[in-house]
Amino acid sequence: MKIIDLHCDTLWKCGKDREYSFFDNDGHISEKGLLDGDYMAQCFAIYTSIKLKGEDAYNYFEERYAHAQKLFAECANISVAINRDEIIKNTNDNKVSAILTVENGEYLNGKIERLTLTDKRNFKIFGLIHNDDNCLGYWHGGDANAPLKPFGKEVVDAINNTGMVVDVSHLNVGGFWDVIKLSKKPVVATHSACRGLKDHTRNLYDDQIKAIADTGGIVGVPFYDLFLKDTKTTEVADIIRHIEHLIKIGGEDCPAIGTDFDGIDSELFIENCSGMQILTDAIEKKFGYHLAEKICYKNALRIF
């Protein structure tokens, strides 16, 4: 079964080592692995380190964007897609779609015109924050109830008029509810699990899951063990458990997959993305073919 993964940190990993081969490597995601894993699409985040602030963050983002463009241009079997129709066309042409996303909007540095440029570059998901406060708001590990900063509210409102949607993963609870109030589009959490099953600040309370579902949005279940349970391994059953909870709270249109590949150090049930059919087969066995299609790719395809 096809799969769409809402989040990975592979571009960050490639940027750390220019000799790192995207075609075939010892990480979680490679061009070869995506083909072997029967992927429909992979969302590739350009992550800006929380150590970088202001114009340093902007310069780094520009460098990483240029590197991503070069990397995908060299891929014979991957094509950047900007909407649902292009994803489907690429699938029919036996290609995997690459979808650009943002993780950490610090690079905007108070300049709303940079958001307009990001949209023109066909980024599809905008992750406001990472594991630190930035110019937009506050991270999940700090003040839980702090609202979005004024510029953060301006950015969320502006995203309503772009081809992007807001990603609330890593955001604190107060900022989350501001996004729900301000967004007129589906809201997504690309890689967040269920706080009702695992009490971690990165996870979503049931009322947050319901609020995302009510916008027509989705929640991508990550593979990071600390978001799923208390032990240092991730099994298929852990992911199934969180999918079940998302369905219970948000309905069948809510759950998706957001592995966080190349950004986690968990002991996983598969070595890399080439083995993802182990998960898709288990999802189909548990939920049946129709619902498995939604979980594995159709729910995600809906937001593009």
Short mmCIF file of N, CA and C in Angstrom, two decimals, residues 48-50 52-55 57-58 102-110 114 126-129 133-136 149 151:
data_model
loop_
_atom_site.label_atom_id
_atom_site.label_comp_id
_atom_site.label_asym_id
_atom_site.label_seq_id
_atom_site.Cartn_x
_atom_site.Cartn_y
_atom_site.Cartn_z
N THR A 48 15.43 24.70 10.78
CA THR A 48 16.40 25.70 11.20
C THR A 48 16.73 25.48 12.67
N SER A 49 17.98 25.28 12.98
CA SER A 49 18.41 24.97 14.34
C SER A 49 17.95 26.05 15.31
N ILE A 50 17.55 25.62 16.51
CA ILE A 50 17.14 26.56 17.54
C ILE A 50 18.30 27.40 18.04
N LEU A 52 20.16 29.07 16.11
CA LEU A 52 20.28 30.20 15.18
C LEU A 52 19.10 31.14 15.35
N LYS A 53 19.39 32.42 15.47
CA LYS A 53 18.36 33.43 15.66
C LYS A 53 18.47 34.53 14.61
N GLY A 54 17.35 35.19 14.34
CA GLY A 54 17.36 36.35 13.45
C GLY A 54 17.91 36.07 12.08
N GLU A 55 18.81 36.93 11.62
CA GLU A 55 19.34 36.81 10.27
C GLU A 55 20.24 35.60 10.10
N ALA A 57 19.49 32.70 11.27
CA ALA A 57 18.50 31.67 10.93
C ALA A 57 18.06 31.82 9.47
N TYR A 58 17.86 33.06 9.03
CA TYR A 58 17.45 33.30 7.64
C TYR A 58 18.52 32.83 6.65
N VAL A 102 8.34 23.51 6.27
CA VAL A 102 9.16 24.33 7.17
C VAL A 102 9.05 23.78 8.59
N GLU A 103 10.19 23.70 9.27
CA GLU A 103 10.18 23.41 10.70
C GLU A 103 11.00 24.48 11.41
N ASN A 104 10.29 25.39 12.06
CA ASN A 104 10.84 26.52 12.80
C ASN A 104 10.84 27.78 11.93
N GLY A 105 9.91 28.67 12.23
CA GLY A 105 9.76 29.91 11.45
C GLY A 105 10.60 31.07 11.92
N GLU A 106 11.62 30.79 12.72
CA GLU A 106 12.49 31.86 13.22
C GLU A 106 13.11 32.66 12.07
N TYR A 107 13.36 32.01 10.93
CA TYR A 107 14.03 32.68 9.82
C TYR A 107 13.23 33.86 9.27
N LEU A 108 11.93 33.92 9.53
CA LEU A 108 11.14 35.05 9.08
C LEU A 108 11.60 36.34 9.74
N ASN A 109 11.99 36.25 11.00
CA ASN A 109 12.60 37.37 11.73
C ASN A 109 11.78 38.66 11.62
N GLY A 110 10.46 38.51 11.77
CA GLY A 110 9.59 39.68 11.75
C GLY A 110 9.25 40.22 10.39
N ARG A 114 8.86 37.43 3.82
CA ARG A 114 9.57 36.15 3.70
C ARG A 114 8.59 34.98 3.70
N PHE A 126 3.76 24.69 7.11
CA PHE A 126 4.59 25.65 7.83
C PHE A 126 4.57 25.32 9.31
N GLY A 127 5.65 24.74 9.80
CA GLY A 127 5.81 24.45 11.23
C GLY A 127 6.32 25.68 11.95
N LEU A 128 5.52 26.22 12.84
CA LEU A 128 5.82 27.50 13.46
C LEU A 128 7.09 27.48 14.30
N ILE A 129 7.38 26.37 14.95
CA ILE A 129 8.35 26.41 16.04
C ILE A 129 9.05 25.07 16.18
N ASP A 133 11.61 28.87 22.18
CA ASP A 133 10.81 30.02 21.79
C ASP A 133 11.44 30.67 20.56
N ASN A 134 10.61 31.27 19.72
CA ASN A 134 11.14 32.01 18.58
C ASN A 134 10.32 33.28 18.36
N CYS A 135 10.48 33.90 17.21
CA CYS A 135 9.81 35.17 16.95
C CYS A 135 8.30 35.02 16.80
N LEU A 136 7.81 33.78 16.72
CA LEU A 136 6.38 33.54 16.51
C LEU A 136 5.65 33.15 17.78
N LYS A 149 2.97 35.05 19.89
CA LYS A 149 3.42 36.44 19.86
C LYS A 149 2.65 37.18 18.76
N PHE A 151 3.60 38.73 16.13
CA PHE A 151 4.03 38.38 14.78
C PHE A 151 3.58 36.96 14.42
#
